[in-house]
Amino acid sequence: MKKDIKDLNLDELKQYFLSINEPEYRANELFHAVYKEKKENFHDITTLPKSLRKTLSNTFYIYSFKIISKYESKDGSIKYLFQLSDKSLVETVFMHESNQYGKMRNTLCISSSIGCPLGCKFCATGQMGLLRNMTSGEIIEQFMQIDKITKINNVVFMGMGEPLLNYDNVKKAIEIISDGNGRALGKRKIVVSTSGIPGKIYQLTDQISSVRLAISLHAGEQSKRDFLMPGLKDHTLTELRKAINYYTRKTGNTITIEYLLLKEVNDTISDVKSLVDFLKKLKFVKVNLIRYNPVPHVKFKVSKKEIMFLRFLQENGIRATLRKSKGPDISAACGQLATKLRK
Ligand code: SAH
Ligand code: SF4
């Protein structure tokens, strides 16, 4: 069976070429052709000798996804539904939006697993359980499939899955996409959004420190967080705060705290006070308030306390913004990625 070339980082490719008695620099040529020039098959990589192109195409493939559907939202977001080689379905969302300076950027929201084992009560992916983790090649392919159509400026791991529970593959995918010999997307252009697994936050800080981190907090009070995010029960908020402090201190990066507002669940004045208490002991932090995107069979409602929350945070000296939902009309917004179409 052929293997995914995108599962190999530059060092592994060099090892492969040495093992077939080819010079190491072939790895750089191949990396450049696949990630920079976006060649779709080995026969087109004319920098490589013909016989080597043949060996490569007998051993590896570059792309394997099928685009099953493409939904365009009124706001310009596009949700792609890809079918993977084992017929699993995964969703990737393209967004064209302005950054903090008003410049238009293309952001791609990518998935790291099919389903998620953490079962957050408000999240469509969480309702599926974990079907399987994605390989690094599959994580990269979502990016490459879209990047060859429209140049992507930013990547956010906010699609399906908990990236830090598939740490090794996510790390490898980030390394390959950011490798200077290939696509060279700056690590600072990549946001890893996590429900907050302390041990993995330390590991990420030490190993891929330039990557941006966003923490899905959703409650500043332990029992409320345990209720909303049952899969995180084994990790206390105190532990999480220590890990966040380690990240911000060591990297100097600001951390984004995501807070999904759910009507009468975590949107009262006492909830915002708990949030402020949690944040007070942190440095370099900003809050993104998220509007709830309805999920079928889930009973939560959209909160009307957005402005109250925003003001309270700002009055307490905490930077806060309201994140507008992208593509809710096509179920492409965060937390709605659960492939209804699978059925
Ligand atoms: N597992 C990671 C990344 C994927 S979820 C995480 O939890 O951070 C990406 C974001 O979507 C998270 O902030 C998550 O809390 C949010 N989200 C989940 N369900 C949602 C919903 N129904 N409406 C709005 N945002 C949701
Ligand atoms: Fe998993 Fe994130 Fe959804 Fe929670 S919000 S179930 S961690 S994908």
CSV table of C-alpha atoms and ligand atoms in Angstrom, one decimal:
chain,number,residue,atom,x,y,z
A,1,MET,CA,0.0,0.0,0.0
A,2,LYS,CA,1.2,3.5,-0.8
A,3,LYS,CA,2.2,5.8,2.0
A,4,ASP,CA,1.4,9.5,2.5
A,5,ILE,CA,4.5,11.6,1.7
A,6,LYS,CA,3.1,14.3,4.1
A,7,ASP,CA,3.7,12.0,7.1
A,8,LEU,CA,7.4,12.5,6.7
A,9,ASN,CA,9.2,15.6,7.9
A,10,LEU,CA,12.4,16.8,6.2
A,11,ASP,CA,14.7,14.7,8.4
A,12,GLU,CA,12.7,11.6,7.7
A,13,LEU,CA,12.7,12.3,4.0
A,14,LYS,CA,16.4,12.7,4.1
A,15,GLN,CA,16.7,9.3,5.8
A,16,TYR,CA,14.4,7.8,3.2
A,17,PHE,CA,16.5,9.1,0.3
A,18,LEU,CA,19.8,7.9,1.9
A,19,SER,CA,18.1,4.4,2.4
A,20,ILE,CA,17.5,4.2,-1.4
A,21,ASN,CA,21.0,5.5,-2.2
A,22,GLU,CA,20.0,9.0,-3.2
A,23,PRO,CA,21.6,12.2,-1.9
A,24,GLU,CA,20.0,14.0,1.0
A,25,TYR,CA,19.4,17.2,-0.9
A,26,ARG,CA,16.7,15.4,-2.9
A,27,ALA,CA,14.6,15.8,0.3
A,28,ASN,CA,14.9,19.6,0.0
A,29,GLU,CA,13.9,19.5,-3.6
A,30,LEU,CA,10.9,17.3,-2.9
A,31,PHE,CA,9.8,19.5,0.0
A,32,HIS,CA,10.0,22.6,-2.1
A,33,ALA,CA,8.0,20.9,-5.0
A,34,VAL,CA,5.3,19.6,-2.8
A,35,TYR,CA,4.8,22.4,-0.3
A,36,LYS,CA,6.0,25.5,-2.2
A,37,GLU,CA,5.2,24.7,-5.8
A,38,LYS,CA,2.2,22.5,-4.8
A,39,LYS,CA,2.9,19.8,-7.3
A,40,GLU,CA,0.1,17.2,-7.2
A,41,ASN,CA,2.0,14.2,-8.5
A,42,PHE,CA,5.6,13.1,-8.6
A,43,HIS,CA,5.9,12.9,-12.4
A,44,ASP,CA,5.6,16.7,-12.5
A,45,ILE,CA,8.6,17.2,-10.2
A,46,THR,CA,11.1,17.7,-13.0
A,47,THR,CA,13.9,18.7,-10.6
A,48,LEU,CA,14.1,15.0,-9.8
A,49,PRO,CA,15.4,12.3,-12.2
A,50,LYS,CA,12.8,10.4,-14.0
A,51,SER,CA,13.6,7.0,-12.4
A,52,LEU,CA,13.3,8.5,-8.9
A,53,ARG,CA,10.0,10.1,-9.8
A,54,LYS,CA,8.8,6.6,-10.7
A,55,THR,CA,10.1,5.1,-7.5
A,56,LEU,CA,8.4,7.8,-5.5
A,57,SER,CA,5.0,7.4,-7.2
A,58,ASN,CA,5.2,3.7,-6.7
A,59,THR,CA,5.8,4.2,-2.9
A,60,PHE,CA,3.9,7.3,-1.9
A,61,TYR,CA,1.0,9.6,-2.7
A,62,ILE,CA,0.8,13.3,-2.3
A,63,TYR,CA,-3.0,13.9,-2.0
A,64,SER,CA,-5.8,11.5,-1.1
A,65,PHE,CA,-8.8,13.5,0.0
A,66,LYS,CA,-12.0,13.8,-2.0
A,67,ILE,CA,-14.0,17.0,-1.7
A,68,ILE,CA,-17.5,15.6,-0.9
A,69,SER,CA,-19.1,19.0,-0.6
A,70,LYS,CA,-18.5,22.7,-0.4
A,71,TYR,CA,-21.0,25.0,1.3
A,72,GLU,CA,-20.7,28.7,1.0
A,73,SER,CA,-22.0,31.0,3.7
A,74,LYS,CA,-23.5,34.4,3.1
A,75,ASP,CA,-20.6,35.9,5.0
A,76,GLY,CA,-18.1,34.3,2.5
A,77,SER,CA,-16.9,31.4,4.8
A,78,ILE,CA,-16.7,28.1,3.0
A,79,LYS,CA,-17.1,24.8,4.7
A,80,TYR,CA,-15.4,21.9,2.9
A,81,LEU,CA,-16.3,18.3,3.7
A,82,PHE,CA,-13.5,16.0,2.9
A,83,GLN,CA,-13.6,12.2,2.6
A,84,LEU,CA,-10.4,10.6,3.9
A,85,SER,CA,-8.9,7.4,2.5
A,86,ASP,CA,-10.7,5.2,5.1
A,87,LYS,CA,-14.0,7.0,4.2
A,88,SER,CA,-14.0,9.1,7.4
A,89,LEU,CA,-15.4,12.6,6.9
A,90,VAL,CA,-13.8,15.7,8.2
A,91,GLU,CA,-14.6,19.4,8.0
A,92,THR,CA,-12.4,22.3,7.3
A,93,VAL,CA,-13.6,25.9,7.2
A,94,PHE,CA,-12.2,28.8,5.1
A,95,MET,CA,-12.8,32.3,6.4
A,96,HIS,CA,-11.9,35.6,4.8
A,97,GLU,CA,-11.8,38.2,7.5
A,98,SER,CA,-10.1,41.4,8.6
A,99,ASN,CA,-7.4,41.2,11.3
A,100,GLN,CA,-7.0,43.7,14.1
A,101,TYR,CA,-5.5,46.3,11.7
A,102,GLY,CA,-8.3,46.0,9.3
A,103,LYS,CA,-6.3,44.0,6.7
A,104,MET,CA,-8.1,41.1,5.0
A,105,ARG,CA,-6.6,37.7,5.8
A,106,ASN,CA,-7.5,34.1,4.8
A,107,THR,CA,-7.8,31.9,7.8
A,108,LEU,CA,-8.3,28.2,7.8
A,109,CYS,CA,-10.0,26.4,10.6
A,110,ILE,CA,-8.7,22.9,10.6
A,111,SER,CA,-9.5,19.6,12.5
A,112,SER,CA,-7.2,17.3,14.3
A,113,SER,CA,-9.4,14.3,14.9
A,114,ILE,CA,-12.6,12.7,13.8
A,115,GLY,CA,-14.8,13.4,16.8
A,116,CYS,CA,-13.5,14.2,20.3
A,117,PRO,CA,-13.4,12.1,23.5
A,118,LEU,CA,-13.9,15.1,25.9
A,119,GLY,CA,-17.6,15.4,25.5
A,120,CYS,CA,-18.1,19.1,26.2
A,121,LYS,CA,-21.8,19.5,26.6
A,122,PHE,CA,-22.2,22.4,24.1
A,123,CYS,CA,-20.1,21.0,21.3
A,124,ALA,CA,-21.3,19.0,18.3
A,125,THR,CA,-18.0,17.2,17.9
A,126,GLY,CA,-18.0,16.3,21.6
A,127,GLN,CA,-21.3,14.5,21.0
A,128,MET,CA,-19.7,12.1,18.5
A,129,GLY,CA,-17.1,10.7,20.9
A,130,LEU,CA,-13.6,10.0,19.4
A,131,LEU,CA,-13.7,8.0,16.2
A,132,ARG,CA,-9.9,8.4,15.6
A,133,ASN,CA,-7.1,10.8,15.6
A,134,MET,CA,-5.9,12.2,12.3
A,135,THR,CA,-2.4,11.5,11.0
A,136,SER,CA,0.0,14.4,10.4
A,137,GLY,CA,-0.4,13.9,6.7
A,138,GLU,CA,-4.2,14.3,7.0
A,139,ILE,CA,-3.9,17.4,9.1
A,140,ILE,CA,-1.5,18.9,6.5
A,141,GLU,CA,-3.7,17.9,3.6
A,142,GLN,CA,-6.6,20.0,4.8
A,143,PHE,CA,-4.3,23.0,4.7
A,144,MET,CA,-2.7,22.1,1.3
A,145,GLN,CA,-6.0,21.4,-0.4
A,146,ILE,CA,-7.2,24.9,0.3
A,147,ASP,CA,-3.9,26.7,0.1
A,148,LYS,CA,-3.4,25.6,-3.5
A,149,ILE,CA,-6.7,27.3,-4.4
A,150,THR,CA,-6.3,30.4,-2.2
A,151,LYS,CA,-3.2,31.4,-0.2
A,152,ILE,CA,-3.8,30.9,3.5
A,153,ASN,CA,-2.4,33.4,6.0
A,154,ASN,CA,-3.5,31.9,9.3
A,155,VAL,CA,-4.3,28.5,10.6
A,156,VAL,CA,-6.5,27.9,13.6
A,157,PHE,CA,-6.9,24.4,15.2
A,158,MET,CA,-10.5,25.1,16.0
A,159,GLY,CA,-12.2,22.5,13.9
A,160,MET,CA,-13.0,19.0,15.1
A,161,GLY,CA,-11.0,17.6,17.9
A,162,GLU,CA,-8.7,18.4,20.8
A,163,PRO,CA,-5.3,19.1,19.2
A,164,LEU,CA,-3.4,18.4,22.4
A,165,LEU,CA,-4.8,14.9,22.7
A,166,ASN,CA,-3.2,14.2,19.3
A,167,TYR,CA,-0.1,16.1,20.3
A,168,ASP,CA,2.6,14.3,18.2
A,169,ASN,CA,0.7,14.4,14.9
A,170,VAL,CA,-0.3,18.0,15.5
A,171,LYS,CA,3.3,19.0,16.3
A,172,LYS,CA,4.7,17.2,13.3
A,173,ALA,CA,2.1,18.9,11.0
A,174,ILE,CA,3.0,22.3,12.4
A,175,GLU,CA,6.7,21.6,11.8
A,176,ILE,CA,6.1,20.6,8.2
A,177,ILE,CA,3.8,23.5,7.3
A,178,SER,CA,6.2,25.9,8.9
A,179,ASP,CA,9.5,24.4,7.5
A,180,GLY,CA,11.5,27.1,5.6
A,181,ASN,CA,12.3,24.6,2.9
A,182,GLY,CA,8.6,24.2,2.0
A,183,ARG,CA,5.5,26.2,2.7
A,184,ALA,CA,7.2,28.3,5.5
A,185,LEU,CA,4.0,29.4,7.2
A,186,GLY,CA,5.2,31.3,10.3
A,187,LYS,CA,4.5,29.5,13.5
A,188,ARG,CA,3.1,32.8,14.9
A,189,LYS,CA,0.4,32.5,12.3
A,190,ILE,CA,-0.9,29.3,13.8
A,191,VAL,CA,-3.3,29.1,16.8
A,192,VAL,CA,-3.7,25.9,18.7
A,193,SER,CA,-7.0,26.1,20.6
A,194,THR,CA,-7.2,23.7,23.5
A,195,SER,CA,-9.7,22.8,26.2
A,196,GLY,CA,-6.7,23.0,28.5
A,197,ILE,CA,-4.7,19.9,29.3
A,198,PRO,CA,-2.0,21.2,31.6
A,199,GLY,CA,0.8,18.6,30.9
A,200,LYS,CA,0.5,19.1,27.2
A,201,ILE,CA,0.6,22.9,27.6
A,202,TYR,CA,4.0,22.6,29.3
A,203,GLN,CA,5.2,20.3,26.5
A,204,LEU,CA,3.9,22.7,23.7
A,205,THR,CA,5.6,25.6,25.4
A,206,ASP,CA,8.9,23.8,25.5
A,207,GLN,CA,8.8,22.3,22.0
A,208,ILE,CA,6.8,24.6,19.7
A,209,SER,CA,6.8,27.9,21.6
A,210,SER,CA,6.1,30.3,18.8
A,211,VAL,CA,2.7,28.8,18.2
A,212,ARG,CA,-0.2,30.9,19.6
A,213,LEU,CA,-2.3,29.3,22.2
A,214,ALA,CA,-6.0,29.8,22.9
A,215,ILE,CA,-7.7,28.2,26.0
A,216,SER,CA,-11.3,27.3,26.0
A,217,LEU,CA,-12.2,28.2,29.6
A,218,HIS,CA,-16.0,28.7,29.6
A,219,ALA,CA,-16.2,28.9,33.4
A,220,GLY,CA,-13.9,30.5,36.1
A,221,GLU,CA,-15.5,28.2,38.7
A,222,GLN,CA,-14.5,24.6,39.1
A,223,SER,CA,-17.8,22.8,39.5
A,224,LYS,CA,-19.4,24.7,36.6
A,225,ARG,CA,-16.4,23.9,34.3
A,226,ASP,CA,-16.6,20.2,35.4
A,227,PHE,CA,-20.3,20.2,34.4
A,228,LEU,CA,-19.8,21.9,31.0
A,229,MET,CA,-16.5,20.1,30.2
A,230,PRO,CA,-16.8,16.6,31.9
A,231,GLY,CA,-13.7,15.3,30.0
A,232,LEU,CA,-11.5,17.8,31.8
A,233,LYS,CA,-12.6,16.9,35.4
A,234,ASP,CA,-9.2,15.4,36.3
A,235,HIS,CA,-7.5,18.8,35.8
A,236,THR,CA,-8.1,21.6,38.2
A,237,LEU,CA,-8.3,25.3,37.3
A,238,THR,CA,-5.3,25.9,39.5
A,239,GLU,CA,-3.3,23.4,37.5
A,240,LEU,CA,-4.5,25.0,34.3
A,241,ARG,CA,-3.6,28.5,35.5
A,242,LYS,CA,0.0,27.4,36.4
A,243,ALA,CA,0.4,25.9,32.9
A,244,ILE,CA,-0.9,29.1,31.3
A,245,ASN,CA,1.5,31.2,33.4
A,246,TYR,CA,4.4,29.0,32.2
A,247,TYR,CA,3.4,29.5,28.6
A,248,THR,CA,3.0,33.3,28.8
A,249,ARG,CA,6.2,33.8,30.9
A,250,LYS,CA,8.3,31.6,28.7
A,251,THR,CA,7.1,32.7,25.3
A,252,GLY,CA,6.1,36.3,26.0
A,253,ASN,CA,3.0,35.6,23.9
A,254,THR,CA,-0.4,36.8,24.9
A,255,ILE,CA,-2.8,34.0,25.6
A,256,THR,CA,-6.4,34.1,24.4
A,257,ILE,CA,-9.1,32.9,26.8
A,258,GLU,CA,-12.2,31.7,25.0
A,259,TYR,CA,-15.5,32.0,26.9
A,260,LEU,CA,-18.7,30.7,25.3
A,261,LEU,CA,-21.7,32.4,26.8
A,262,LEU,CA,-24.6,30.2,27.6
A,263,LYS,CA,-27.9,31.7,28.7
A,264,GLU,CA,-28.4,31.3,32.5
A,265,VAL,CA,-25.6,28.7,32.7
A,266,ASN,CA,-22.4,30.7,32.8
A,267,ASP,CA,-23.5,34.3,32.0
A,268,THR,CA,-24.5,35.8,35.3
A,269,ILE,CA,-22.7,38.5,37.3
A,270,SER,CA,-21.3,35.9,39.6
A,271,ASP,CA,-19.9,34.0,36.6
A,272,VAL,CA,-18.1,37.1,35.3
A,273,LYS,CA,-16.7,37.7,38.8
A,274,SER,CA,-15.3,34.1,38.9
A,275,LEU,CA,-13.8,34.7,35.5
A,276,VAL,CA,-12.1,37.9,36.6
A,277,ASP,CA,-10.8,36.2,39.7
A,278,PHE,CA,-9.3,33.5,37.5
A,279,LEU,CA,-7.7,36.0,35.1
A,280,LYS,CA,-6.4,38.3,37.7
A,281,LYS,CA,-3.6,36.0,38.5
A,282,LEU,CA,-2.5,35.8,34.8
A,283,LYS,CA,-0.4,38.1,32.7
A,284,PHE,CA,-0.7,38.8,29.0
A,285,VAL,CA,-4.2,37.6,28.6
A,286,LYS,CA,-7.1,38.6,26.4
A,287,VAL,CA,-10.6,37.3,26.4
A,288,ASN,CA,-12.7,36.3,23.4
A,289,LEU,CA,-16.4,36.0,24.2
A,290,ILE,CA,-18.0,33.5,21.9
A,291,ARG,CA,-21.7,33.4,20.9
A,292,TYR,CA,-23.2,30.0,21.2
A,293,ASN,CA,-24.0,28.3,17.9
A,294,PRO,CA,-27.0,26.0,18.4
A,295,VAL,CA,-26.2,22.3,18.1
A,296,PRO,CA,-29.0,19.8,17.4
A,297,HIS,CA,-30.2,17.9,20.5
A,298,VAL,CA,-28.4,20.2,22.9
A,299,LYS,CA,-30.5,22.3,25.2
A,300,PHE,CA,-28.4,25.5,25.6
A,301,LYS,CA,-29.5,28.9,24.5
A,302,VAL,CA,-27.7,32.0,23.2
A,303,SER,CA,-26.9,34.4,26.0
A,304,LYS,CA,-28.1,38.1,26.0
A,305,LYS,CA,-25.4,39.2,28.5
A,306,GLU,CA,-22.6,39.7,26.0
A,307,ILE,CA,-22.3,43.5,26.6
A,308,MET,CA,-22.6,43.2,30.3
A,309,PHE,CA,-19.7,40.6,30.3
A,310,LEU,CA,-17.6,42.7,27.9
A,311,ARG,CA,-18.0,45.8,30.0
A,312,PHE,CA,-17.3,44.1,33.3
A,313,LEU,CA,-14.1,42.6,31.9
A,314,GLN,CA,-13.0,45.9,30.5
A,315,GLU,CA,-13.8,47.8,33.7
A,316,ASN,CA,-11.5,45.3,35.4
A,317,GLY,CA,-8.7,46.1,33.1
A,318,ILE,CA,-9.0,42.9,31.0
A,319,ARG,CA,-8.8,43.1,27.2
A,320,ALA,CA,-11.9,41.5,25.8
A,321,THR,CA,-13.6,41.2,22.4
A,322,LEU,CA,-16.8,39.6,21.1
A,323,ARG,CA,-16.0,36.9,18.5
A,324,LYS,CA,-18.5,37.1,15.6
A,325,SER,CA,-19.6,33.7,14.5
A,326,LYS,CA,-18.6,32.7,11.0
A,327,GLY,CA,-20.9,30.8,8.7
A,328,PRO,CA,-23.6,29.7,11.1
A,329,ASP,CA,-26.0,29.3,8.2
A,330,ILE,CA,-23.9,26.5,6.9
A,331,SER,CA,-23.2,24.9,10.3
A,332,ALA,CA,-19.5,25.9,9.8
A,333,ALA,CA,-19.1,27.8,12.9
A,334,CYS,CA,-17.0,26.5,15.8
A,335,GLY,CA,-18.7,23.7,17.7
A,336,GLN,CA,-21.0,22.8,14.8
A,337,LEU,CA,-18.5,20.7,13.0
A,338,ALA,CA,-20.0,17.3,13.4
A,339,THR,CA,-20.8,16.1,9.9
A,340,LYS,CA,-24.5,15.8,9.9
A,341,LEU,CA,-24.0,14.5,6.4
A,342,ARG,CA,-22.2,11.4,7.8
A,343,LYS,CA,-25.6,9.9,8.3
B,1,SAH,N1,-10.9,21.2,21.3
B,1,SAH,C1,-10.4,22.5,21.1
B,1,SAH,C2,-10.6,23.0,19.7
B,1,SAH,C3,-11.8,22.7,19.0
B,1,SAH,S1,-13.3,23.5,19.6
B,1,SAH,C4,-11.1,23.4,22.1
B,1,SAH,O1,-12.0,23.0,22.8
B,1,SAH,O2,-10.6,24.5,22.2
B,1,SAH,C5,-13.0,25.2,19.0
B,1,SAH,C6,-13.8,26.2,19.8
B,1,SAH,O3,-15.2,26.1,19.6
B,1,SAH,C7,-13.6,26.1,21.3
B,1,SAH,O4,-13.4,27.3,21.9
B,1,SAH,C8,-15.0,25.5,21.7
B,1,SAH,O5,-15.3,25.8,23.1
B,1,SAH,C9,-15.9,26.3,20.8
B,1,SAH,N2,-17.2,25.7,20.7
B,1,SAH,C10,-17.6,24.4,20.9
B,1,SAH,N3,-18.9,24.2,20.7
B,1,SAH,C11,-19.4,25.5,20.4
B,1,SAH,C12,-20.7,25.9,20.1
B,1,SAH,N4,-21.8,25.1,20.1
B,1,SAH,N5,-20.9,27.3,19.8
B,1,SAH,C13,-19.8,28.1,19.8
B,1,SAH,N6,-18.5,27.7,20.1
B,1,SAH,C14,-18.4,26.4,20.4
B,2,SF4,FE1,-13.6,18.4,22.2
B,2,SF4,FE2,-13.1,21.1,22.0
B,2,SF4,FE3,-15.5,20.1,21.4
B,2,SF4,FE4,-14.7,20.1,23.9
B,2,SF4,S1,-15.1,21.9,22.7
B,2,SF4,S2,-15.7,18.3,22.9
B,2,SF4,S3,-12.5,19.7,23.7
B,2,SF4,S4,-13.7,19.7,20.3
